[in-house]
Structures are given as C-alpha cells and as structure tokens.
Coordinates of C-alpha atoms in Angstrom, one line a residue:
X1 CA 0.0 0.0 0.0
X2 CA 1.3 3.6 -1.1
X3 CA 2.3 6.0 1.9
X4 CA 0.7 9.3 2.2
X5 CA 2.3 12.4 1.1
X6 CA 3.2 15.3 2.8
X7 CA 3.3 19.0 2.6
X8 CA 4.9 20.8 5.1
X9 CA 4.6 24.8 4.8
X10 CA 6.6 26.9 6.6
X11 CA 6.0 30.7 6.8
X12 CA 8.9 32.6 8.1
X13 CA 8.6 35.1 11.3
X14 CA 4.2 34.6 11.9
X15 CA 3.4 34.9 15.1
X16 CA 0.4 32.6 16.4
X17 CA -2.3 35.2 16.7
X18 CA -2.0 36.0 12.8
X19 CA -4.5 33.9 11.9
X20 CA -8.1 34.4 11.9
X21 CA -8.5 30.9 12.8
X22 CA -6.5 31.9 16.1
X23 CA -8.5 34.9 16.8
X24 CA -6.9 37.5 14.4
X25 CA -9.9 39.9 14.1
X26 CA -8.2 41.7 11.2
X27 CA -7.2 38.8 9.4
X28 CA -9.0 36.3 6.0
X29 CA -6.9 33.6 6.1
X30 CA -9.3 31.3 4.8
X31 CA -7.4 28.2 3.4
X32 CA -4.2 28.0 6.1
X33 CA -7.5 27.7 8.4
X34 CA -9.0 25.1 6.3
X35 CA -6.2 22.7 6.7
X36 CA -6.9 23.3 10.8
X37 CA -10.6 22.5 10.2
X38 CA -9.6 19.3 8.2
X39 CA -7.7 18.5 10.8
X40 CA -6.2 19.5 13.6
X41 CA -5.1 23.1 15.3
X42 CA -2.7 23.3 18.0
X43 CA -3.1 26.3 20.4
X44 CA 0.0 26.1 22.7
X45 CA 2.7 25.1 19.7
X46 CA 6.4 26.7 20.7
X47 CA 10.0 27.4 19.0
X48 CA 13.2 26.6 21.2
X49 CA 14.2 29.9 19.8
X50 CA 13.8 33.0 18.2
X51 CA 16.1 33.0 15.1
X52 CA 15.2 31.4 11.7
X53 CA 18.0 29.6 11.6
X54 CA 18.3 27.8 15.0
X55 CA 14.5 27.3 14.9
X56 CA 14.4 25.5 11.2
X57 CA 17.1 23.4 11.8
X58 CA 14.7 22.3 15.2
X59 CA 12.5 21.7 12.7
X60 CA 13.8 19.2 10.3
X61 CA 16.5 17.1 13.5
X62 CA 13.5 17.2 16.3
X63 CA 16.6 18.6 18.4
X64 CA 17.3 21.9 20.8
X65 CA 19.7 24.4 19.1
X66 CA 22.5 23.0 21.8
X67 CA 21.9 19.7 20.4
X68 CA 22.1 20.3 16.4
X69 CA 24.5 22.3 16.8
X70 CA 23.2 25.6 15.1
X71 CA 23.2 27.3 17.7
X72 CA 22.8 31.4 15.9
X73 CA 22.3 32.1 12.5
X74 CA 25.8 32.4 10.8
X75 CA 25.9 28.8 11.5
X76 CA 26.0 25.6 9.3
X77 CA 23.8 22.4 10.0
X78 CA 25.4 19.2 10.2
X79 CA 24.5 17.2 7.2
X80 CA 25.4 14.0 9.1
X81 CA 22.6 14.8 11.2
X82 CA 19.3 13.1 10.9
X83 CA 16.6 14.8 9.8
X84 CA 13.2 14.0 8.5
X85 CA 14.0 14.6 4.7
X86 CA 16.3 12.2 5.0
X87 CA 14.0 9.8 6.5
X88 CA 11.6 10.6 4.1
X89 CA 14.3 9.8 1.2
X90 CA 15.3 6.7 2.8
X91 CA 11.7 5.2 2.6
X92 CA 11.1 5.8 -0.4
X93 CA 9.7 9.3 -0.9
X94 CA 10.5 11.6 -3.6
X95 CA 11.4 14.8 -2.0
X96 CA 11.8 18.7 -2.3
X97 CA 12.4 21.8 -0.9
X98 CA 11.1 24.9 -2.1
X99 CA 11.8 28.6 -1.0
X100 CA 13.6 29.7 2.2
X101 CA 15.5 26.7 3.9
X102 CA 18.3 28.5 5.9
X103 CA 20.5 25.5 7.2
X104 CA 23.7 27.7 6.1
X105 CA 25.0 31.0 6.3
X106 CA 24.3 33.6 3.5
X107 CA 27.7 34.8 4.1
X108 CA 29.8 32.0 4.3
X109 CA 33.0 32.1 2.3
X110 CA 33.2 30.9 -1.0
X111 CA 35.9 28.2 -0.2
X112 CA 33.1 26.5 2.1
X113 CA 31.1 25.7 -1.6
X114 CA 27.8 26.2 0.7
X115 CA 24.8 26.7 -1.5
X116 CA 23.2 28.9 0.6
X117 CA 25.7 31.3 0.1
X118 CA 26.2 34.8 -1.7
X119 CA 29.7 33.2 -2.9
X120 CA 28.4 30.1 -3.6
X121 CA 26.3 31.6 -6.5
X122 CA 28.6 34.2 -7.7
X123 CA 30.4 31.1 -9.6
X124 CA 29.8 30.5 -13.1
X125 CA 27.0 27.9 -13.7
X126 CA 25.4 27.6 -10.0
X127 CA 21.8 28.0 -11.2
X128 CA 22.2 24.5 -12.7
X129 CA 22.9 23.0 -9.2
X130 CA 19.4 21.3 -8.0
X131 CA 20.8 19.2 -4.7
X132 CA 20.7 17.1 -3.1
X133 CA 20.5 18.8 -0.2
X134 CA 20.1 17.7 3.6
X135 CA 17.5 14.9 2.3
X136 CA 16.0 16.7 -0.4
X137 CA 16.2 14.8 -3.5
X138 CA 15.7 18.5 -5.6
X139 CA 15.4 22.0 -4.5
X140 CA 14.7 25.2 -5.8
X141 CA 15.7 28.2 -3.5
X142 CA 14.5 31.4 -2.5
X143 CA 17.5 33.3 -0.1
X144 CA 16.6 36.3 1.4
X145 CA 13.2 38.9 1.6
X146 CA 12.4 41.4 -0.2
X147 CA 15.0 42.9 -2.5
X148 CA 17.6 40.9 -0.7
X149 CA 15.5 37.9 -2.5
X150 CA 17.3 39.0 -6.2
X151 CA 21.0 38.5 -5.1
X152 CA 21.3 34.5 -5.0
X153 CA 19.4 31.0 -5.4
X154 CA 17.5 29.7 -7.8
X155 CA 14.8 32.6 -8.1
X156 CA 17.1 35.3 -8.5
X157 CA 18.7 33.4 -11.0
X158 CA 15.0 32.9 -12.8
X159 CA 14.2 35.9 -12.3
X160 CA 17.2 37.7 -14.1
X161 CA 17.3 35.0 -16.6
X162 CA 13.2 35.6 -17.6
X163 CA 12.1 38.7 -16.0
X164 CA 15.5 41.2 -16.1
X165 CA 13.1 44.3 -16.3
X166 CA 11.8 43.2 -12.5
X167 CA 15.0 43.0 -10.4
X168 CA 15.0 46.7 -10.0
X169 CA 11.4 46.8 -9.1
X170 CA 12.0 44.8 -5.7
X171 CA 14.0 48.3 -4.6
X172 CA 12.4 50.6 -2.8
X173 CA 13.2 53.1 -4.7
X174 CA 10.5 51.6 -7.5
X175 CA 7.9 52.0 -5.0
X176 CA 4.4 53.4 -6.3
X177 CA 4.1 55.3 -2.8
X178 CA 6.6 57.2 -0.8
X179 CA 9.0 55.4 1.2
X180 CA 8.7 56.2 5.5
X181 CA 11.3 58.3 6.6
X182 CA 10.9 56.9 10.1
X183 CA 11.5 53.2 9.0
X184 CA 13.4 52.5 6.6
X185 CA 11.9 48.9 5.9
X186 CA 8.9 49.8 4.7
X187 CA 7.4 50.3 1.4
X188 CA 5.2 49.2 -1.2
X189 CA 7.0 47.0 -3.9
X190 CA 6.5 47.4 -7.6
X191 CA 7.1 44.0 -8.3
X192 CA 3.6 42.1 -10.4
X193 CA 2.5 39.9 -7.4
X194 CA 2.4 36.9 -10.3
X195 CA 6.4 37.4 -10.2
X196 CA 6.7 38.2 -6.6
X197 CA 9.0 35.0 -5.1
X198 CA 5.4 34.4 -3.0
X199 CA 4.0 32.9 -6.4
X200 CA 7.4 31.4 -8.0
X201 CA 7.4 29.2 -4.7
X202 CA 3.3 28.4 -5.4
X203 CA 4.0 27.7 -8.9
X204 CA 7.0 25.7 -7.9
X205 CA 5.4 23.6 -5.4
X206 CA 2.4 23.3 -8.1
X207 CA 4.0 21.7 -10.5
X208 CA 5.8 19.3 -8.2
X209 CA 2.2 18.1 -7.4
X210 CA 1.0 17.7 -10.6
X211 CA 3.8 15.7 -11.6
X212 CA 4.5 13.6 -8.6
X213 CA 0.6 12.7 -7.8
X214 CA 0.3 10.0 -10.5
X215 CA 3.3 8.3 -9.6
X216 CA 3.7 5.3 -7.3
X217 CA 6.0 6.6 -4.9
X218 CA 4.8 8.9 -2.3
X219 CA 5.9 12.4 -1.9
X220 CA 7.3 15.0 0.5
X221 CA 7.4 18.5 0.2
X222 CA 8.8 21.3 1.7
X223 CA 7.5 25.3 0.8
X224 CA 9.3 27.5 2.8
X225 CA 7.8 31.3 2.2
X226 CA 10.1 33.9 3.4
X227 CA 7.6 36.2 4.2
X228 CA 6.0 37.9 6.7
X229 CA 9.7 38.4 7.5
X230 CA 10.7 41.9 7.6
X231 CA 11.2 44.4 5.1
X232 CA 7.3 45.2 5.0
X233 CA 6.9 45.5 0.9
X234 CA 4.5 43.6 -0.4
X235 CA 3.3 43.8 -3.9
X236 CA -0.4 45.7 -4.7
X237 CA -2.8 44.5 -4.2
X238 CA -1.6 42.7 -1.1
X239 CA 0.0 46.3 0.0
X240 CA -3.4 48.3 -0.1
X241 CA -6.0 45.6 1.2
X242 CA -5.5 46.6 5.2
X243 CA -6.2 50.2 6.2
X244 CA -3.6 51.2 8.2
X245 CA -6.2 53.0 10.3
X246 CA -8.0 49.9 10.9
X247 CA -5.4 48.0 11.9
X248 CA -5.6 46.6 15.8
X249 CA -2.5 48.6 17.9
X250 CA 0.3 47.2 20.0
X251 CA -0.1 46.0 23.2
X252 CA 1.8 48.6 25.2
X253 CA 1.8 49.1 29.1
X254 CA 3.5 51.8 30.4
X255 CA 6.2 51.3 32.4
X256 CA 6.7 47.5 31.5
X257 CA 10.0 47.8 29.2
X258 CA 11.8 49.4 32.7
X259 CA 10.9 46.2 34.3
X260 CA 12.9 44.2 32.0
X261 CA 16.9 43.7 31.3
X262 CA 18.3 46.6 30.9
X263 CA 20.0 46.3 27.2
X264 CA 16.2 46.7 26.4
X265 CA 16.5 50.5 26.8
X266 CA 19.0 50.4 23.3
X267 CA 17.4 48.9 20.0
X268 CA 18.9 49.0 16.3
X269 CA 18.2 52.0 14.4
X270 CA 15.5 52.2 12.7
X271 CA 17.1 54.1 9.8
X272 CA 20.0 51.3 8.8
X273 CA 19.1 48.2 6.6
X274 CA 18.1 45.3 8.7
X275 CA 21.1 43.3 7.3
X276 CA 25.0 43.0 8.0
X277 CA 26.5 43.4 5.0
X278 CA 30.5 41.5 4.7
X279 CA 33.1 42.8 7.2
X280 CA 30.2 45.0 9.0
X281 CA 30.2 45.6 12.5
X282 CA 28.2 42.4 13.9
X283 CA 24.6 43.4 15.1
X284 CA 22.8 41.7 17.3
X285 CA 19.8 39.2 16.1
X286 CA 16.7 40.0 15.1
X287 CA 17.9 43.5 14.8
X288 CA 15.6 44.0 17.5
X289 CA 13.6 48.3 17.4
X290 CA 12.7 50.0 20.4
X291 CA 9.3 51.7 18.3
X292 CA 10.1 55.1 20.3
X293 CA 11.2 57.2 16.9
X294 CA 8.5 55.1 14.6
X295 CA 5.4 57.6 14.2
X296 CA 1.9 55.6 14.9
X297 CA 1.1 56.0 11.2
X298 CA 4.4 54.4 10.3
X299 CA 4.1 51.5 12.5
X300 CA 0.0 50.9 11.4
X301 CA 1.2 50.5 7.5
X302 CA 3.8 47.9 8.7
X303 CA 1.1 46.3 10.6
X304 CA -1.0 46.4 7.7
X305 CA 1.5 45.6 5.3
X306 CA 2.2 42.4 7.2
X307 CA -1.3 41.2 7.0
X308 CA -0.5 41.6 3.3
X309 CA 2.6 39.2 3.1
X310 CA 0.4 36.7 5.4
X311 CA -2.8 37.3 2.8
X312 CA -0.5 36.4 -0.4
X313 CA 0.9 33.7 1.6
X314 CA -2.8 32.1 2.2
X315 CA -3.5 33.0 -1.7
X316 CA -0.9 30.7 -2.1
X317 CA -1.4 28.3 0.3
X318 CA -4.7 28.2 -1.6
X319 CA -3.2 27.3 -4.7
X320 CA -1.7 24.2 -3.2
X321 CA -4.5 22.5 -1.5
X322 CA -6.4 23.2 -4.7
X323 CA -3.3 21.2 -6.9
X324 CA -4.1 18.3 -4.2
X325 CA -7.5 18.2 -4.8
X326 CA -7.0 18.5 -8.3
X327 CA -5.2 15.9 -9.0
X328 CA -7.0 13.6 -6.0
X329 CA -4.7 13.2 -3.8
X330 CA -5.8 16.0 -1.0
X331 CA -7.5 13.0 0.8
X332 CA -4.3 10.9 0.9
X333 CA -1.7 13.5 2.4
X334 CA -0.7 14.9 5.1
X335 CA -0.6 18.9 5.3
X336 CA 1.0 21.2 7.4
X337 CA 1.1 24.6 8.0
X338 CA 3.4 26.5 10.7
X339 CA 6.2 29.0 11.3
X340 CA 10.1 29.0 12.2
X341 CA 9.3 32.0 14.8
X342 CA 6.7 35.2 15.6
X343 CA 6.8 38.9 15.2
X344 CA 6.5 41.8 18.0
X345 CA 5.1 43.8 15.7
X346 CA 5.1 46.6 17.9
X347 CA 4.3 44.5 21.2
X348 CA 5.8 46.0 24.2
X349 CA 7.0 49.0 22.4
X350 CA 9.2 46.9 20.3
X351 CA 9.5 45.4 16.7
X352 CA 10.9 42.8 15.1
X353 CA 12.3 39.9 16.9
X354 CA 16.1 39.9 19.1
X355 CA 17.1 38.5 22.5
X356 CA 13.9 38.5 24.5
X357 CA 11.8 35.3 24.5
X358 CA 8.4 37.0 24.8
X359 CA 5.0 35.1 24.0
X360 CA 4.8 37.0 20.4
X361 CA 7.9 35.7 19.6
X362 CA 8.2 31.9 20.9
X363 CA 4.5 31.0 19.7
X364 CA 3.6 30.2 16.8
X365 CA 0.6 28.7 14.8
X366 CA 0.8 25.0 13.9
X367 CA -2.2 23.3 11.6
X368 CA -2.3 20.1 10.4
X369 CA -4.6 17.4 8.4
X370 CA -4.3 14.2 6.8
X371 CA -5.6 10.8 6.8
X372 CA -7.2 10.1 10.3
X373 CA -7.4 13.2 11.9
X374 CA -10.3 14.0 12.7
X375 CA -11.9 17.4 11.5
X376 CA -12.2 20.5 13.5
X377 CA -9.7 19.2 16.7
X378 CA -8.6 21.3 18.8
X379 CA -5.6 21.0 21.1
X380 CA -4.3 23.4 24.2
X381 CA -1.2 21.3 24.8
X382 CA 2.2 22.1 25.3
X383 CA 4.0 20.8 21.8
X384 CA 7.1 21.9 20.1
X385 CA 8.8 22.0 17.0
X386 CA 11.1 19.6 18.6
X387 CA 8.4 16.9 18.1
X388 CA 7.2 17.6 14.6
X389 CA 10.2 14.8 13.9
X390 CA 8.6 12.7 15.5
X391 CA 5.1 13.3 15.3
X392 CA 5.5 13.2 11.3
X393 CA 7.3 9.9 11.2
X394 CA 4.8 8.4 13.6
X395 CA 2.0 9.7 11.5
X396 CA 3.7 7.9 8.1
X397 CA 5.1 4.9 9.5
X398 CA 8.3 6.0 9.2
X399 CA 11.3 4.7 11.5
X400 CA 13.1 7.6 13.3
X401 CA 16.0 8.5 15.6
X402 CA 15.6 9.9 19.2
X403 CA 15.0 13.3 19.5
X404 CA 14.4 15.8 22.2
X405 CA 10.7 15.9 20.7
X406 CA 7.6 13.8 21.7
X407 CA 5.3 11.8 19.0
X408 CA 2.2 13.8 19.6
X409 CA 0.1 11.0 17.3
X410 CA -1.9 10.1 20.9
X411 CA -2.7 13.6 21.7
X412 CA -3.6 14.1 18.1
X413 CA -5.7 11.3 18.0
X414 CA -7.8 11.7 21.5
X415 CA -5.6 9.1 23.2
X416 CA -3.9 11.7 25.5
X417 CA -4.7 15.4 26.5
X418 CA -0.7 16.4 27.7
X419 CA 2.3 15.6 26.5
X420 CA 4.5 17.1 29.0
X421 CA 4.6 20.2 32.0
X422 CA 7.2 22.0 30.8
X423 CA 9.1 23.4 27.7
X424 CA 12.6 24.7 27.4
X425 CA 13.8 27.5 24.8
X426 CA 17.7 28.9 24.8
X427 CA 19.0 32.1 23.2
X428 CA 22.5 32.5 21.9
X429 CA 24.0 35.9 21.2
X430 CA 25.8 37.1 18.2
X431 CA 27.4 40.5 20.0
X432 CA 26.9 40.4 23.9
X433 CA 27.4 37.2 25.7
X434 CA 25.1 39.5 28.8
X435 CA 22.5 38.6 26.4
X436 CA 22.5 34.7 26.7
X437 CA 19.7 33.1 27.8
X438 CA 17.1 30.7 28.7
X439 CA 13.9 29.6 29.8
X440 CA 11.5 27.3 31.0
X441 CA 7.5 27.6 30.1
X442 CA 5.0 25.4 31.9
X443 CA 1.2 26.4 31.0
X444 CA 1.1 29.0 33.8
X445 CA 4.4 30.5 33.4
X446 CA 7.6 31.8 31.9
X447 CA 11.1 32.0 33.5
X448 CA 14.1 33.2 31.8
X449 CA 17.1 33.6 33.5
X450 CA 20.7 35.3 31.9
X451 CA 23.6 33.1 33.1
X452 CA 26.1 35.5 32.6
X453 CA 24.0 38.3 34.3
X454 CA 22.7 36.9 36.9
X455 CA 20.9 40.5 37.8
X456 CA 19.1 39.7 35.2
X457 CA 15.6 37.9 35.0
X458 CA 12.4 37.4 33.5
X459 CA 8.7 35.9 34.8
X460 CA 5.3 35.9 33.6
X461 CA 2.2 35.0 35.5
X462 CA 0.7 33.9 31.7
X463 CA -2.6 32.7 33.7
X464 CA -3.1 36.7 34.4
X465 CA -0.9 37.9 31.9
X466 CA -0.7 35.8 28.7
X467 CA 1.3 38.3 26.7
X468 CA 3.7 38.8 29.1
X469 CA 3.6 42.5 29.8
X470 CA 4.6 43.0 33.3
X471 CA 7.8 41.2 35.0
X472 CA 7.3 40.1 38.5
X473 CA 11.1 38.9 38.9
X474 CA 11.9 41.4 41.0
X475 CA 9.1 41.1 42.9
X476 CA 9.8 39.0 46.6
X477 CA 6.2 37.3 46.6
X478 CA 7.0 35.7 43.9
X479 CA 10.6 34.7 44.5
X480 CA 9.6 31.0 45.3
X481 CA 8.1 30.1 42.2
X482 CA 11.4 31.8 40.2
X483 CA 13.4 29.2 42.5
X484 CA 11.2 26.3 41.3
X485 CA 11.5 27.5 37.8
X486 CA 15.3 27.5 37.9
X487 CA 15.8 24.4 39.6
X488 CA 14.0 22.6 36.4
X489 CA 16.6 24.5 34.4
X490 CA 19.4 23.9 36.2
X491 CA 18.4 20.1 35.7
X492 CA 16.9 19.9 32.4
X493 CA 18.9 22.7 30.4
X494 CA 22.0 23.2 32.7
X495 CA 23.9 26.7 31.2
X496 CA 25.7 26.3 28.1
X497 CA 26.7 29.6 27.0
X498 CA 29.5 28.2 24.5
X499 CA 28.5 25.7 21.5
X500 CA 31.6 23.7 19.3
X501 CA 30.2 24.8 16.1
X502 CA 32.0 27.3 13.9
X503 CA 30.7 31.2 12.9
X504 CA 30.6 31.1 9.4
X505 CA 29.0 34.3 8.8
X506 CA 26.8 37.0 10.1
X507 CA 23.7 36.2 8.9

C-alpha cells in the first residue's frame, strides 16, 4: 500500500495570533485555516528559539539548538545529522524543498562551496545545481526577503534570466508610494505579485504536485515562504487591502520595558538596513527596534503591510491545497502549515524579533490534516517543534531516531490530552554574551534567567498575563516560584553559553 504524502509549509517570522483561525480579528486567512478545520489546530505550539536559523534546523532534527548544533544564525547544520527529509528519502519518498530553507550562512566564504551562500552563486554555472540537499532529493531556493531575494538561489537566478526588467522593481526606490522616513523597511513594492517569489514558490510547489501525484512513490514536500519576515513591501494589491487606520495597535503598558533587562532601553536604528553586509560591524539578532522614533502611522502601514505578506501567503497556500484536490490526492496527504518563529510587531514597544523570549515571539501557529485526523480538533497542549520529527514519522510509519521531541500521534488522535509540564527555549547571542539566555515555560508561566547576568531575570504569570507585559522577577512574593522554575533549568537545560560549532557568517 502507497504511503501518504506530505506538505509541510513553513512561513517565516508569523506569530500565532495572525491567523483568523486563532483569533486574528483583522485577518481572511481562509485556506491555512482550512487545513486546521480538516484537521487538527494546536493552540500552545512553541519554538526553542527566536532565530530562523536555529529554529528551522529544530525543525527538520527534532533537536534543541545545543543539540544540532546551530546554535545562531551564521551557523551551518550538520548534514550527518538526521533529519526528516532524510527519512523521508530513505523510505522511499520523492522529496523537495522549495523557497527559504536556511541551514547555512548567506555569508559563508566561497571556499566552504555552501549553496546557501552569496559566494556560492557568484560562480559561473550555479543555477544548474538542483541538490541534493540535507535529504532533499531537488530544491529550488529562495534566499533572502524582499529585495535581498534578487541577489542569489534559484529565483534570483529565474528571475534575471526571464524577467531582467523586474529586479530593480524589488527596490524601494521603484515603489508606487513614498517610502517612511521613520522606517526604513517599509514600502510598497513594484514588483507584479504573479512574479513576486510568493507565487514562484506556489507555482514551484504546483507543478511538483502535478507531476509527482500520478506516480507510485509517495511524496514530501517542503515550501518555505520567506515572508511575513521583515522588510514590509508587499506587492499591490496585497500592500493596499488593510487600512492602516484599521489596523488593531500594540499591546503597550506603560512602564513595563523598565521592568525588564536593561539592554532593552538600546534597539537598532530604525534608519539602517536590517542586514550586516560583509566585514560590518556584527549586530545583534533580530535587529531588534525600540518603536520610540517610529510615528503611529508608520508602524499601522507595517502592521498592515504584514497582513498583506500573510494574505498572499494564504492565496498561495490556496493554490496548493487546490493542486491536491486537483489531482485527487488532498484525501491521501498529510498537510502542514506552521512558522520558524513570531513577530512583536510593535508589542511591548518593540519590533521585530532579538534576545527576548516573549510570548509574540516563541508561539507560533501549527495546523495540520491528513488521513485520520479528525476534522475541527482542537488541542491546548504544550507541543514543540522539537516533536514535529517525530510526530511526522509516527504519523507515516516511518522509522526515526531519538530526539528531544515527543510523537504527539496520541494527543492528536484523543488518546492523551498532555504531552508534558514543561518546555525549554535557549538564546544564543551574536554580540553580547550578557544577552545569553534561557527559559523554561510550563502552562502558567515563563522563567528566563541570563547566566552571565545573573541580575538579570524574567517571569510571567501567563494565567493573568498571557502576553507577558509585566515582570514580576523582582518582585519578593514571587521569589519562590522563580526558584522552582530555575531548579528545572538547572536540571533539564544546565547553562551552556559556548556551542563547538564554527561562525561562518553574520547572517
């Protein structure tokens, strides 16, 4: 008997609440909530971490950061590693990756021959490389957002090979509108939405379908979208259909960014490229704003212009459940729809993402259907994307190392209602090893402690306060429940501020 396929879609820095299907008042994202309806939607679903990379590489091993080994972007994945497109491959399944993968630096040096580089495509006759690739039998690429998108991989090199005339259109410069003054990163791109990267990836993934559907080995597939990710340009329409004066504003209360470590009082400027460019200064991750010098009307078009990207990204994801139904195999696959990491997206008076593990970043939306779940289940559990691993083999019958993760197939199925009491998450910094951290989150609350500065500390009541606006750790009531929290770090996730894997790059 044929396996089942699989999909798995990954949008790239969605935050959980940017659904409608989790409560997003603003949002239409009618087919990424279809597949929950199908099947199932998780409502407690964390990253280990905040960073694309480190979180993506989770991902595909089932493993914390400390135990793959990517440990901050600038980092390369083991390829020895195991990881579910391997296991995939091994079984039998004909796999490929599609858009944003991020298991290597963008700036490693050319010598390193990593395809994921800007070296590695500024050789003579890279477009014609196809993998494989960590377990993918073919990919096709997208590296980068925005404009950064037309430098290297496979769509850049499509795009100057079919479309010349479009490259400078991903500029800002192009835009149809004026660009903010206050924020650099935002503007409306010029770019036809049909050759926006958005689509290549749909059309990409498309024809994969059509072509592998027929044929007697199963499939897997990988579409990687590297939007909502910062710069905030999407292409008309998906720029104009959200008012900026109707969008919902950041959660702000005052006085809660002076209860918190104290490197939160600096941000990056607002002004500068959200990139490190080769031989810059390193940054710190996330490239994390304070939204102090961002006017209210700035920050609403952001807002707005990121329930654009999420909008062409459901468009999309529209396209491919219709390819599956198309060609009849929607009943016989296995689809699932998540993110690497969230958004503050003006949250506590801050945008972007950086060292702080708050709620808007950690938690993200996780939707999945296939054969045997059954439609419309809803599940408040702790999960993680150290379990998707597992939970994916288990699902396909698929043999599969130990990981840190848990096969959530009982929970899925009705046969459990927990998994566990407690989830870990670890930050490594690029710049300021003051900035190294970690936590633990149980269903009532988050502790994060900084090893290096021990002044340092973070915890959330999330019963009272579930977005995590007001610190109590300085606070004596509550110095009991900080002790209990750190005594399950200091024995599940004991410090480890130093990882053996080598800094390729910045970024």
């Amino acid at each position: 008997m044929k396996r089942a396929n699989f999909i798995f879609i990954c949008a790239d820095q969605l935050r959980y609440d940017a659904l409608s299907a989790t409560g997003n008042r603003v949002a239409h994202t009618s087919n990424i909530d279809r597949i929950g309806a199908r099947g199932a939607t998780f409502h407690g679903h964390l990253t280990p971490n905040q960073i694309c990379s480190p979180s993506r590489a989770t991902m595909a091993t089932g493993l914390y950061p400390r135990h793959h080994g990517l440990w901050r972007n600038g980092v390369a994945l083991d390829e020895r590693l195991p990881n579910l497109w391997q296991a995939l491959s091994r079984a039998g399944y004909v796999t490929m990756g599609v858009g944003k993968l991020h298991f290597q630096p963008l700036l490693a040096a050319a010598e390193r021959e990593m395809p994921e580089s800007l070296a590695y495509w500024a050789k003579p006759g890279s477009e014609r490389w196809r993998g494989p690739y960590f377990g993918f039998d073919a990919v096709e690429l997208v590296m980068g957002e925005a404009n950064e998108s037309t430098r290297a991989g496979h769509y850049a090199a499509w795009l100057r090979r079919n479309h010349p005339e479009v490259v400078d259109l991903y500029e800002p410069e192009a835009s149809p509108a004026s660009r903010a003054e206050d924020l650099k990163e935002v503007w409306k791109s010029a770019v036809p939405p049909e050759l926006h990267y958005t689509s290549w990836i749909a059309d990409r993934a498309v024809d994969f379908i059509k072509h592998q559907s027929n044929r007697p080995e199963p499939f897997g597939l990988f579409v990687s979208f590297p939007d909502p990710h910062h710069p905030f340009a999407p292409p008309r329409p998906y720029c104009d259909l959200f008012r900026p004066e109707r969008m919902p504003r950041p959660t702000i209360r005052a006085g809660e960014l002076e209860r918190m470590p104290a490197y939160l009082a600096e941000g990056d400027d607002p002004k500068k490229d959200p990139y490190i460019a080769s031989g810059e200064q390193p940054r710190e991750q996330g490239f994390l704003l304070r939204t102090d010098d961002i006017s209210a009307q700035t920050l609403a078009i952001a807002i707005a212009h990121t329930h654009g990207m999420v909008q062409m990204i459901d468009d999309a994801v529209g396209r491919l459940l219709e390819a599956l139904a198309g060609t009849g195999v929607l009943e016989d696959t296995y689809v699932l729809f998540t993110s690497d990491h969230g958004e503050l997206l003006g949250d506590h008076g801050l945008l972007r993402k950086g060292p702080p593990p708050y709620r808007q970043l950690l938690q993200v939306p996780l939707v999945l259907c296939g054969p045997g779940i059954r439609p419309g289940t809803s599940l408040g559990a702790l999960t993680s994307h150290i379990d998707l691993f597992a939970t994916v083999a288990s699902l396909l019958g698929l043999p599969a190392p130990a990981t840190d993760g848990i096969d959530l197939k009982p929970l899925i199925e009705g046969r459990a209602t927990a998994v566990r009491d407690f989830l870990f998450a670890e930050y490594h910094p690029r710049r300021d090893a003051c900035l190294y951290n970690q936590s633990v989150i149980t269903k009532d609350w988050r502790f994060t402690r900084y090893p290096n500065e021990p002044a340092w500390g973070e915890l959330f009541d999330l019963s009272r306060d579930p977005w995590e606006h007001w610190n109590l750790f300085s606070e004596s009531e509550f110095s009991s429940q900080a002790h209990r929290l750190n005594s399950i770090l200091d024995q599940g996730l004991p410090p480890q501020p130093l990882i053996p894997n080598e800094v390729l790059g910045a970024y």
